[in-house]
XYZ file of C-alpha atoms in Angstrom:
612
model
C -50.859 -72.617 4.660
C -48.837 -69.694 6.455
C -46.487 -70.183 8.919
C -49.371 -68.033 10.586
C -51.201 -71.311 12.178
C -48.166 -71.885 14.441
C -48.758 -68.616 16.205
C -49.954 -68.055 19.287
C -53.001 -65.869 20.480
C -52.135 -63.035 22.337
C -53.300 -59.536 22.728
C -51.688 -56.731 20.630
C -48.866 -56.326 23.005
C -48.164 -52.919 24.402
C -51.462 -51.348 25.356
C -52.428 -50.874 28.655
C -54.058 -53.309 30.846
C -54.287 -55.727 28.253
C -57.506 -54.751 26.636
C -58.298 -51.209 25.480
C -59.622 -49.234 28.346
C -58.375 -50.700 31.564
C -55.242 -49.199 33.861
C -52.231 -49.030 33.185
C -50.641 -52.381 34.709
C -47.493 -51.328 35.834
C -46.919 -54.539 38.228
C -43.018 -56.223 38.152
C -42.427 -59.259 36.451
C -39.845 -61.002 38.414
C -36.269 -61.740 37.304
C -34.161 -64.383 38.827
C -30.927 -61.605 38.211
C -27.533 -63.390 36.425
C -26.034 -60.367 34.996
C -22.056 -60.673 35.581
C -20.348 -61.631 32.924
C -18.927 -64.815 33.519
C -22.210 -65.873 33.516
C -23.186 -64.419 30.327
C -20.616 -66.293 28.636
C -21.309 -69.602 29.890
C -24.851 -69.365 28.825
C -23.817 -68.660 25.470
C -21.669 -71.437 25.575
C -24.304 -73.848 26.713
C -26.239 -72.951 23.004
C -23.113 -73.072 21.424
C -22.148 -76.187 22.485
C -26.015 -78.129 20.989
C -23.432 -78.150 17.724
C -21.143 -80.207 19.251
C -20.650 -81.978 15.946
C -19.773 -78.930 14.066
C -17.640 -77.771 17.067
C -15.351 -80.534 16.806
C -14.641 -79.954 13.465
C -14.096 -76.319 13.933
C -11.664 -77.728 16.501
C -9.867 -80.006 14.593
C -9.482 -77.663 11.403
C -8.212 -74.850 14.139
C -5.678 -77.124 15.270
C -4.610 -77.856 11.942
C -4.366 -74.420 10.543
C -2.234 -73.484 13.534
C 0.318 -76.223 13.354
C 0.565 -75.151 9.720
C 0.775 -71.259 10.810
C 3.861 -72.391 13.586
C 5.610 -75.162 10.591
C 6.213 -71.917 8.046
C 8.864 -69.951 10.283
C 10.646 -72.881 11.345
C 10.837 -74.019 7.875
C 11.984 -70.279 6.641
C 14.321 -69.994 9.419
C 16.065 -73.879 8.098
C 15.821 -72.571 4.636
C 18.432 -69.184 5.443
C 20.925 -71.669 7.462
C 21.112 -74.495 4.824
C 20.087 -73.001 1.630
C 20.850 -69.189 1.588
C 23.813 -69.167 3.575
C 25.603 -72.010 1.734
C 24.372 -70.982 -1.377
C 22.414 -74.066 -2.127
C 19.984 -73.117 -4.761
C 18.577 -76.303 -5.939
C 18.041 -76.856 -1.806
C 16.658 -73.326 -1.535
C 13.467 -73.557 -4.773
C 13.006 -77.240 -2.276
C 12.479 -75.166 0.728
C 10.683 -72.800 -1.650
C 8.077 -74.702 -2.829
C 7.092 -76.767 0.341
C 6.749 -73.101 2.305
C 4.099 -72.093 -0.726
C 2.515 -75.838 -0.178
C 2.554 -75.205 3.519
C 0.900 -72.302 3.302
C -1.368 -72.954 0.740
C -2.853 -75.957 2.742
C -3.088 -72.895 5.519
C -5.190 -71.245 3.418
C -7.519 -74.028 2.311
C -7.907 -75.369 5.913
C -8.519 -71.987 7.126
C -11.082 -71.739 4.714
C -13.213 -75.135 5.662
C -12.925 -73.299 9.192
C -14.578 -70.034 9.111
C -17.419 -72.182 6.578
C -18.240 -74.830 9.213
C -17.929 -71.823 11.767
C -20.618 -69.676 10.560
C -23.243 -72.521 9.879
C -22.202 -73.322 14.041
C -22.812 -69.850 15.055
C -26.007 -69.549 12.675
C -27.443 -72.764 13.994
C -26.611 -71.503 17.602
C -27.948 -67.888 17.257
C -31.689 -69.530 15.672
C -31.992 -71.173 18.788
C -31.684 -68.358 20.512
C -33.522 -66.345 18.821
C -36.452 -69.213 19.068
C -35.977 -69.724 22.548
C -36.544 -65.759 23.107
C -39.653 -65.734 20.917
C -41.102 -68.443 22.467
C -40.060 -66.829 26.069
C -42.173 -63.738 25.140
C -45.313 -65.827 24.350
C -44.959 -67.121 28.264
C -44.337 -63.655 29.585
C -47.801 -62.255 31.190
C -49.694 -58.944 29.809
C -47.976 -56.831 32.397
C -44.870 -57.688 30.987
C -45.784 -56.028 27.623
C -47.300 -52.986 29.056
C -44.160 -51.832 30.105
C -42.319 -52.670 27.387
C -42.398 -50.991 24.157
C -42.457 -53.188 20.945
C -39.517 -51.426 19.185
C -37.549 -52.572 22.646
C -38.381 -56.101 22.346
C -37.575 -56.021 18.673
C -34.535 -55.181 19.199
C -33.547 -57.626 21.495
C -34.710 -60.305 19.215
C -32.934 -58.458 16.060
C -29.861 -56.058 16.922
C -28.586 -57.847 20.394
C -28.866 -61.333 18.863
C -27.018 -60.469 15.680
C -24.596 -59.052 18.182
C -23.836 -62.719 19.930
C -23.941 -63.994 16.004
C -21.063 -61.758 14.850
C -19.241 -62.576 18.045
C -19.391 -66.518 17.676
C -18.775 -66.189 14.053
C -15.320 -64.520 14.855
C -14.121 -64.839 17.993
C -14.660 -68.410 19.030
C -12.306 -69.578 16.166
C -10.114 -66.758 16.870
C -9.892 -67.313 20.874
C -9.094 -71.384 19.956
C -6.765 -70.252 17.401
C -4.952 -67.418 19.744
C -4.570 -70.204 22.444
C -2.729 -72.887 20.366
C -0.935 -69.931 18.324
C 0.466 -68.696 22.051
C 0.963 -71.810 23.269
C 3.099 -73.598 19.807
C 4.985 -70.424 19.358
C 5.901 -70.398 23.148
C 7.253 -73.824 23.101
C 8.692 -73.420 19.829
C 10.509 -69.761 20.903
C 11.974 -71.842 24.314
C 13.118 -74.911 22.325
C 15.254 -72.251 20.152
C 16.387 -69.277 22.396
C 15.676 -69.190 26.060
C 16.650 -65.507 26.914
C 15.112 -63.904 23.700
C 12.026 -66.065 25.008
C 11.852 -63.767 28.061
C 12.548 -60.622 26.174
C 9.168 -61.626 24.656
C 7.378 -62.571 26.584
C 7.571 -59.120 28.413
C 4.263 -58.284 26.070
C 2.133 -60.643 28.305
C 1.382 -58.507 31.618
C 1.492 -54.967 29.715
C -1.161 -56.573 27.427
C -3.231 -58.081 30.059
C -2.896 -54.400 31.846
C -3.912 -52.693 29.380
C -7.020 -54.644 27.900
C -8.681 -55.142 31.565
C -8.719 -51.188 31.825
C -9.353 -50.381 28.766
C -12.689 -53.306 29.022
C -13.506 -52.251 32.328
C -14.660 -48.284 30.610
C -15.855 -49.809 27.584
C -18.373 -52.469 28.796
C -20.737 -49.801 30.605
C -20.972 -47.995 27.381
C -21.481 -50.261 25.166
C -24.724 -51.229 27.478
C -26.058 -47.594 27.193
C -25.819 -47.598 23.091
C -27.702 -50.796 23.632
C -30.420 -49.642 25.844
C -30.351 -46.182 23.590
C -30.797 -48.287 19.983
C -33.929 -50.129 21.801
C -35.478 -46.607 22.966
C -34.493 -45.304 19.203
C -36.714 -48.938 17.656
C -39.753 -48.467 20.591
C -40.111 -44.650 18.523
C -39.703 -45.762 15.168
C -42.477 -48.567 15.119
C -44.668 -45.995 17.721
C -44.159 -43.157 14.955
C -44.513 -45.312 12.030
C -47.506 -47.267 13.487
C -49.066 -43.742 14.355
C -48.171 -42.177 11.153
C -51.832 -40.808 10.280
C -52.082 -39.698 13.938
C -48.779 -37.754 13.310
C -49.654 -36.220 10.002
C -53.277 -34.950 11.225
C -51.902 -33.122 14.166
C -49.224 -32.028 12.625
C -47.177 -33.310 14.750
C -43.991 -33.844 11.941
C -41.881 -31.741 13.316
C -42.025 -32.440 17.183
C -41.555 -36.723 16.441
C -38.207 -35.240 14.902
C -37.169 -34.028 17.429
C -37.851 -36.729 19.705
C -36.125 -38.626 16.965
C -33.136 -36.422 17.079
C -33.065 -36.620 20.401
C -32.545 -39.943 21.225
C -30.735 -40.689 18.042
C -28.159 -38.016 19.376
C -27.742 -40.005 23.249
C -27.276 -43.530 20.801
C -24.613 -41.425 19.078
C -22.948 -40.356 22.407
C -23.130 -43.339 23.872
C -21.690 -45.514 20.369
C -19.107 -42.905 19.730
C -17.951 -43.062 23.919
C -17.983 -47.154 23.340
C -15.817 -47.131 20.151
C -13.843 -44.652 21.183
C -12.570 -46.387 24.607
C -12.716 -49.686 22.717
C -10.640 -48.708 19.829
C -7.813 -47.994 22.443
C -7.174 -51.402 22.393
C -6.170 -51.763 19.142
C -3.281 -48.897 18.830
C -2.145 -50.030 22.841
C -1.936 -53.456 21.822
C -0.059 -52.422 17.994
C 2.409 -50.044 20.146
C 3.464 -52.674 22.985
C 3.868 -55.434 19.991
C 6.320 -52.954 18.255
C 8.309 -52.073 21.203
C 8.631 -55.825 21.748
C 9.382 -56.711 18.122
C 12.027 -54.085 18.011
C 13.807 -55.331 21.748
C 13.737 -58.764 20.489
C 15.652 -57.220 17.092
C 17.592 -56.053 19.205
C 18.714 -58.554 21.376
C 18.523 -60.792 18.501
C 20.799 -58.633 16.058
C 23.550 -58.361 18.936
C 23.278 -61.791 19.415
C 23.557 -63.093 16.148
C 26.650 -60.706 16.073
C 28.005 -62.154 18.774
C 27.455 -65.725 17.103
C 25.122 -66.863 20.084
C 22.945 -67.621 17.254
C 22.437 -68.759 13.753
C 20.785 -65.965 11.284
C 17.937 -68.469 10.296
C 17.176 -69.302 13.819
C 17.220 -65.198 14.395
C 14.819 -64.589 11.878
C 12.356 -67.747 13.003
C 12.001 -66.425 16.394
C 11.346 -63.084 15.101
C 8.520 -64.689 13.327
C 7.413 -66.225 15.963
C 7.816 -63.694 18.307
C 4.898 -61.994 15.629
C 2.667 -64.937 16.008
C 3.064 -64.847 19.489
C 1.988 -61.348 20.135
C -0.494 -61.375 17.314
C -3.588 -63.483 18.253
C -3.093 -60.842 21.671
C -3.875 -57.822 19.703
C -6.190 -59.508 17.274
C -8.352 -60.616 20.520
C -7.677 -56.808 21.555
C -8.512 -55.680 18.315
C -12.073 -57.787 18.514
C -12.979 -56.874 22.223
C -15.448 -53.525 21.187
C -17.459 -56.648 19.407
C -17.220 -59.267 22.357
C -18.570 -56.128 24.609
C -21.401 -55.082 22.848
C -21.877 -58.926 22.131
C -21.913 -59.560 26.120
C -24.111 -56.574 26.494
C -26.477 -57.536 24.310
C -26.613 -61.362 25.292
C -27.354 -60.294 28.897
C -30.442 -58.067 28.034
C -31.378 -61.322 26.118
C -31.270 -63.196 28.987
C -32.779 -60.221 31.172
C -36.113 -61.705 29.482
C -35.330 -65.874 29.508
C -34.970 -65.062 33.119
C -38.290 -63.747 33.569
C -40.847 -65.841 35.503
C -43.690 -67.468 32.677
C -47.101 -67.209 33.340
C -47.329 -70.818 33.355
C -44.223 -71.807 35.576
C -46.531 -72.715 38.385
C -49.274 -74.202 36.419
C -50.420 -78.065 36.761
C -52.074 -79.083 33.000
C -54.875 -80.529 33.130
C -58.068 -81.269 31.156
C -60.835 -78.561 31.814
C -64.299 -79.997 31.036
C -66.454 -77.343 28.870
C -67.492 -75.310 31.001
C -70.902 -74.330 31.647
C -70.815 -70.573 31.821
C -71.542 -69.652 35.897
C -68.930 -66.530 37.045
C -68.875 -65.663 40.198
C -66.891 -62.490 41.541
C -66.446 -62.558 45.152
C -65.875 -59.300 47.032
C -62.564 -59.135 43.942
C -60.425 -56.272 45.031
C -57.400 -55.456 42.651
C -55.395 -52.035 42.010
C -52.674 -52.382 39.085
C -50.634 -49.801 41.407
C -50.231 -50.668 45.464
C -51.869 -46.628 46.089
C -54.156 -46.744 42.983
C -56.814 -49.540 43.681
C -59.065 -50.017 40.706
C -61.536 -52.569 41.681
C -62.961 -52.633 45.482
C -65.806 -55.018 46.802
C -67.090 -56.275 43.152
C -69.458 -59.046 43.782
C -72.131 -60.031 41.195
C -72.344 -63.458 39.675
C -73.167 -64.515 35.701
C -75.404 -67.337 34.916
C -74.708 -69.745 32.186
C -76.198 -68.255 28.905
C -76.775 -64.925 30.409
C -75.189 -61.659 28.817
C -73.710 -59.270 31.160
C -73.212 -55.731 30.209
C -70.444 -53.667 31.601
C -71.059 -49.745 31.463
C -69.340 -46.955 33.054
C -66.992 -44.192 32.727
C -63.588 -44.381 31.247
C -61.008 -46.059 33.994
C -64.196 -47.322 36.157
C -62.935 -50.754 35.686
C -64.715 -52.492 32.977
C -61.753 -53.873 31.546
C -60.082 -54.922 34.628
C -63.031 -57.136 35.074
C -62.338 -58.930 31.904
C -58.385 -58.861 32.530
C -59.240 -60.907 35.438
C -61.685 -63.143 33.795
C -58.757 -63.883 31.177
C -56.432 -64.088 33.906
C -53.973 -61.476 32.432
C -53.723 -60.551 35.754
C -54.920 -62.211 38.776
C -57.222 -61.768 41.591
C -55.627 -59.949 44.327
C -58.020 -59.854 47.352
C -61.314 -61.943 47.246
C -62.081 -64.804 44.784
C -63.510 -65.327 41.393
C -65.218 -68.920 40.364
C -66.180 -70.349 37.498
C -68.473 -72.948 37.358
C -67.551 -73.526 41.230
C -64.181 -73.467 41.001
C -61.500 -70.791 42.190
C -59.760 -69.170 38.437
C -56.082 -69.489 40.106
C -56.901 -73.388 40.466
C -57.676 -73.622 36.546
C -54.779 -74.218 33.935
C -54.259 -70.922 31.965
C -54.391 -72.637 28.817
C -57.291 -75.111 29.415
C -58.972 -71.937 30.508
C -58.263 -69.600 27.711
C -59.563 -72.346 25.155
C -62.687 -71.842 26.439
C -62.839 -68.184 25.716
C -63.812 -65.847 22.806
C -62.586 -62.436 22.705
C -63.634 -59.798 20.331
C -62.059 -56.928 20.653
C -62.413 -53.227 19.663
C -59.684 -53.305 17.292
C -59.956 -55.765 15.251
C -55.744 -57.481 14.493
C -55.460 -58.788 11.847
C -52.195 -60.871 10.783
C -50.569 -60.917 7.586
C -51.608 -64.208 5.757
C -54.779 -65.237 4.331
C -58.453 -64.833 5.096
C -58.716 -68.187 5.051
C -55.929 -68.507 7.599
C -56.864 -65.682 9.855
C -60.401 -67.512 10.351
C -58.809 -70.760 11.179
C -56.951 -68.543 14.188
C -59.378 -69.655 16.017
C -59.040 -73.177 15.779
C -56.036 -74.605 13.949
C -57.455 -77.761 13.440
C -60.831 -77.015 11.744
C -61.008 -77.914 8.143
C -61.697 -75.687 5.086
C -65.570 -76.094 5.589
C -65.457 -75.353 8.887
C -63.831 -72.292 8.186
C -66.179 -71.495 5.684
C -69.349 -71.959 7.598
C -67.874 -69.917 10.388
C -67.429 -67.059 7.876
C -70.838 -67.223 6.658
C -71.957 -67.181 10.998
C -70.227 -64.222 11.017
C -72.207 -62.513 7.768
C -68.404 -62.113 6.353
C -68.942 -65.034 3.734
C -70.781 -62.056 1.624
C -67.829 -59.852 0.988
C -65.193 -62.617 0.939
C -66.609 -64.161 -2.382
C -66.314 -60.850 -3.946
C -62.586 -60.500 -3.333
C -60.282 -61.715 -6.350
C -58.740 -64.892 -4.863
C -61.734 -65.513 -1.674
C -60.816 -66.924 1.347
C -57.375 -67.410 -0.233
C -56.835 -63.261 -0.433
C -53.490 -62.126 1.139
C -54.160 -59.956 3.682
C -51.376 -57.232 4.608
C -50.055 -56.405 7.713
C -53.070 -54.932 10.067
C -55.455 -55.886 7.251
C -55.031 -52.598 5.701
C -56.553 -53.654 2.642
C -59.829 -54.342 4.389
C -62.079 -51.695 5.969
C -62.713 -51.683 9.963
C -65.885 -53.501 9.385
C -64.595 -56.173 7.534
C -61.285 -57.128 9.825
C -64.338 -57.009 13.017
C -66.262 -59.507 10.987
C -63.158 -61.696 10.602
C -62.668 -61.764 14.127
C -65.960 -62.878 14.581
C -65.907 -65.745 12.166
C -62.649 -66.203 14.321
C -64.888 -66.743 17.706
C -67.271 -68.785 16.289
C -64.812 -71.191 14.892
C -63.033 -71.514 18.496
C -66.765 -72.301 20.065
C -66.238 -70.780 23.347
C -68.073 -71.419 26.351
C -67.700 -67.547 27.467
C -67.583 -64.920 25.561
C -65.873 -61.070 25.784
C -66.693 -58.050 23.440
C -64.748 -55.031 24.153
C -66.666 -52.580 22.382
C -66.582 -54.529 19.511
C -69.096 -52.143 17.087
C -67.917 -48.668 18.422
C -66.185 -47.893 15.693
C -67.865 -48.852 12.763
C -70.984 -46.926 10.790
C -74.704 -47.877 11.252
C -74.903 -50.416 8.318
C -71.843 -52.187 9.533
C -73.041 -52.194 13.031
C -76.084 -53.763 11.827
C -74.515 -57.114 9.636
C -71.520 -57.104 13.378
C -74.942 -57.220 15.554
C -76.643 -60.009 13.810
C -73.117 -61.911 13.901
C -72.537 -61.424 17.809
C -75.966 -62.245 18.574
C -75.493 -65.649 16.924
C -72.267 -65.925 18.542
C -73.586 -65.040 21.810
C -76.508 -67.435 21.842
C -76.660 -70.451 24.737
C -72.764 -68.733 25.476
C -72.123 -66.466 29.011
C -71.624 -63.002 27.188
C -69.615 -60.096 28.742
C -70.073 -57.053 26.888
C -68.371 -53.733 27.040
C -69.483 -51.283 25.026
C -71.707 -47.713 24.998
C -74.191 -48.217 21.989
C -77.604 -48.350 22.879
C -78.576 -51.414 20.623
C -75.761 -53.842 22.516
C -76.805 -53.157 25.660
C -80.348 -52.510 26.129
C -81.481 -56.452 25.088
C -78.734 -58.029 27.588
C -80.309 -59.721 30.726
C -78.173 -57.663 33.346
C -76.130 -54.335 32.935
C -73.448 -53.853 35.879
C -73.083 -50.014 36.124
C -69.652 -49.353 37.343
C -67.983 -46.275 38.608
C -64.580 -45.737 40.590
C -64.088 -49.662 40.518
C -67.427 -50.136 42.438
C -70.638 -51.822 41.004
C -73.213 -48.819 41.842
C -76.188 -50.569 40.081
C -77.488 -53.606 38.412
C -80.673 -54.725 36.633
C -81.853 -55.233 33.031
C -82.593 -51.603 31.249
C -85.628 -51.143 32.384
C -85.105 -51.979 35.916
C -82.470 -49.711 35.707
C -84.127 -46.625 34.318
C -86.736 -46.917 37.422
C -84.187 -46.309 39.571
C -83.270 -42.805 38.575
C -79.958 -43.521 39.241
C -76.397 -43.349 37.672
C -77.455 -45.695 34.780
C -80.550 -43.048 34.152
C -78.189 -39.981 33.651
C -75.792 -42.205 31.550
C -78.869 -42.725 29.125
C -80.491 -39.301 29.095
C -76.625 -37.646 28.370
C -75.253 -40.105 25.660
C -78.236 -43.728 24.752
C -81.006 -41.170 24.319
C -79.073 -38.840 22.125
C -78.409 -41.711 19.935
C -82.215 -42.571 19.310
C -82.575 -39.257 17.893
């Protein structure tokens, strides 16, 4: 079985209001704000240190490759003042050979290090990336609608593998640079005070330098972060739309939008690598200034016989490995930015309130089908109400038709009824009870949505069914199919309820992938049921085999149905005409056309028409 079944059910994400027709939902999610970058950091570091076992090998390899990094020039700087200098050769290919074994053990242990690094910062960056995958599946509708999907890809892909490329190389490295400092420091002092402080003259002009330099950088690196998650929002719109594109000819005019935006990404990245990579030549040109005064000094001193030649030469070594893990941390700081900037539009979305933070689980009897709206006022927008004064209530069993022009509010009704969004002014029951009282999850097991388009995932047919209900076995699946009328045109398929089904179901027709959904519904057995148009889009034929399925699924269930074909909504028991977010009449068809009302002219324009 796919990895499929350990999805969860959510509406394509992106579309307004949820469902297809309803407003555009532009209320705030709230964000409890940590955005400075001190705090950045120590979030990473709490994920980075769940692999505390790896850590502490990464630590004690570190440690180990640096005391064999600060052993070599002491051991070169011994070899010049009691091998070279005397001219004791057999002394000398001594010194020789334990300098290639020291640094050959260098090598090896550095080598263990950067392996048992990257599975750390591997392991580390999955959890991450889990944790925001599973945040986005908590995050409510609204959330999405203002969101594009290329965005949120991006966070989850590009900004992630941002942290990942950080830990890999600059945890090590920062550990390393610390001991490196600190061992060469001591080392330098034990051997020549005053040349000590000649080098360590690097320290504030280094420390200058990098906080100004990071201080332009870090704001541009955010932009060409923001910029490459506007760029993936237009790729997977364009792509998506492709057909759309192509029969408007519309080519042209999406390349330019392309070019566009692609052009502000390059701005931005070239302004961030730019001020970054000043780091690298500042930090090069203060370690050369300092390498050549400590010469200096050095040379005179040595001159002067204030000092040995070997011990000379050691401290210029370590005068290198003192100033080097500096400009190798300078060197690495473009990464740690965009790294930071990244991680902190990751955490822009783990900081976002769930939909279920303020739920209390609980065990929701079936229920029996009664929906109430009381006097439900809701506007998506504080000046743009959408819904005022709806009252009407649904009897168990009964199905409820929702007509109206486009943006009357239809689908707010049912965004409420899902709790995508929730009641603003008035109340809305079910079976008694107020919706906010009810556990989201409890509550959304209990309802079947079938929706105009019909999504699909990528998996089998078999596995698309079970959607529905995760635990149902193969026969249950099966007889659910053959509910639905799709058990017909599944046996004809090469490999039946095990065919592979691409992404969308693009190797299915639009009457097919609506018939899956259905089988989909009647697997999950819910107590209320929500058609968005379900057979709008779909030829007479089709319409007829979807019917027959929905009116099986709809039978003993509370049905709300949204849709403008005559056949689906002259049988159901009460139509709710609605128009400017008001319910302007109600009654069965018949009852309806008596009244020579709104519901009337809706008929004689568009239902009659369709008779003919």
């Amino acid at each position: 079985m796919s990895n499929l079944n350990h999805r969860i059910a959510m509406p394509t994400p992106g579309r307004p209001g949820g469902f297809g027709g309803g407003g555009p939902g532009r209320g705030a999610v709230p964000i409890i704000r940590a955005k400075h970058r001190g705090a950045t950091i120590r979030r990473i570091w709490g994920y980075l240190n769940r692999q505390r076992a790896g850590l502490v090998t990464v630590y004690v390899f570190t440690i180990l490759n640096a005391l064999v990094s600060l052993i070599g020039p002491y051991m070169l700087g011994k070899a010049i003042d009691t091998a070279i200098i005397p001219g004791d050769y057999s002394l000398l290919i001594r010194f020789c050979l334990l300098i290639l074994g020291i640094y050959l053990l260098g090598s090896a242990v550095a080598w263990i290090q950067a392996y048992v690094m990257t599975a750390v910062s591997q392991n580390t960056v999955n959890e991450l990336r889990c944790d925001l995958f599973a945040k986005y599946h908590q995050l409510p509708i609204q959330f999405f609608d203002t969101h594009s999907n290329g965005e949120l890809m991006s966070r989850a892909t590009n900004d992630i593998d941002n942290v990942a490329n950080t830990l890999n190389q600059s945890v090590t490295q920062l550990l390393n640079s610390i001991i490196m400092i600190s061992g060469s420091l001591v080392i330098m002092m034990v051997l020549n005070i005053p040349l000590t402080l000649v080098a360590m003259l690097i320290i504030p002009l280094a420390l200058i330098s990098s906080r100004k330099i990071a201080g332009l950088s870090r704001n541009y690196f955010k932009k060409q972060q923001q910029h490459l998650g506007e760029l993936n929002g237009l790729v997977e719109e364009t792509v998506s739309g492709l057909k759309v594109v192509k029969q408007y000819r519309r080519e042209e005019a999406e390349v330019q939008r392309f070019r566009k935006i692609s052009g502000e990404l390059n701005r931005a990245g070239i302004r961030a690598q730019i001020v970054s990579g000043l780091v690298g030549p500042a930090m090069n040109m203060i370690n050369n200034l300092d390498f050549a005064l400590i010469a200096g000094v050095g040379g005179w001193m040595a001159y002067h016989s204030l000092g040995t030649v070997g011990v000379i030469v050691s401290f210029l070594n370590y005068s290198k490995q003192f100033g080097r893990p500096i400009s190798e941390l300078a060197n690495q700081y473009n990464l740690i930015q965009s790294a930071i900037a990244g991680a902190e539009r990751v955490f822009e979305v783990m900081d976002m309130i769930s939909e279920y933070s303020h739920e209390v689980k609980e065990e929701l009897p079936r229920l029996g089908g009664e929906v109430a709206f009381r006097d439900v006022s809701f506007s998506y927008l504080s000046d743009r109400p959408i819904l005022t004064g709806v009252t009407f209530t649904a009897k168990p069993g009964e199905k409820i038709a929702l007509v109206g022009p486009t943006g009357a509010g239809k689908t707010t009704i049912i965004n409420l009824l899902t709790r995508f969004y929730e009641v603003q002014e008035g109340s809305l029951l079910l079976d008694g009870r107020d919706i906010r009282e009810l556990d989201k999850n409890a509550l959304r097991r209990q309802l079947g949505i079938v929706l105009q388009d019909a999504h699909i995932f990528s998996g089998t047919i078999r596995d698309n069914i079970r959607f529905g209900r995760l635990d149902a076995s193969n026969q249950e699946v099966e007889d659910a199919a053959k509910l639905a009328n799709a058990d017909g045109f599944i046996a004809r398929l090469p490999h039946g309820y095990e065919t592979q089904l691409s992404a969308e179901g693009s190797n299915l027709s639009h009457g097919q992938r609506q018939l899956l959904t259905i089988a989909r519904a009647i697997l999950a057995d819910p107590a209320i049921l929500i058609l968005d148009e379900a057979t709008s889009s779909v030829d007479t034929r089709t319409e007829m085999h979807i019917q027959k399925a929905m009116s099986l699924l709809m039978k003993g269930r509370t049905s709300f149905v949204i849709a403008h074909r005559l056949k689906t909504i002259r049988d159901a028991d009460r139509i709710l005409v609605i128009q400017e977010g008001r319910i302007v009449e109600q009654g069965d068809h018949e009852q309806l056309l008596a009244l020579q009302g709104v519901y009337n002219e809706l008929y004689n324009s568009q239902f009659k028409r369709a008779e003919l």
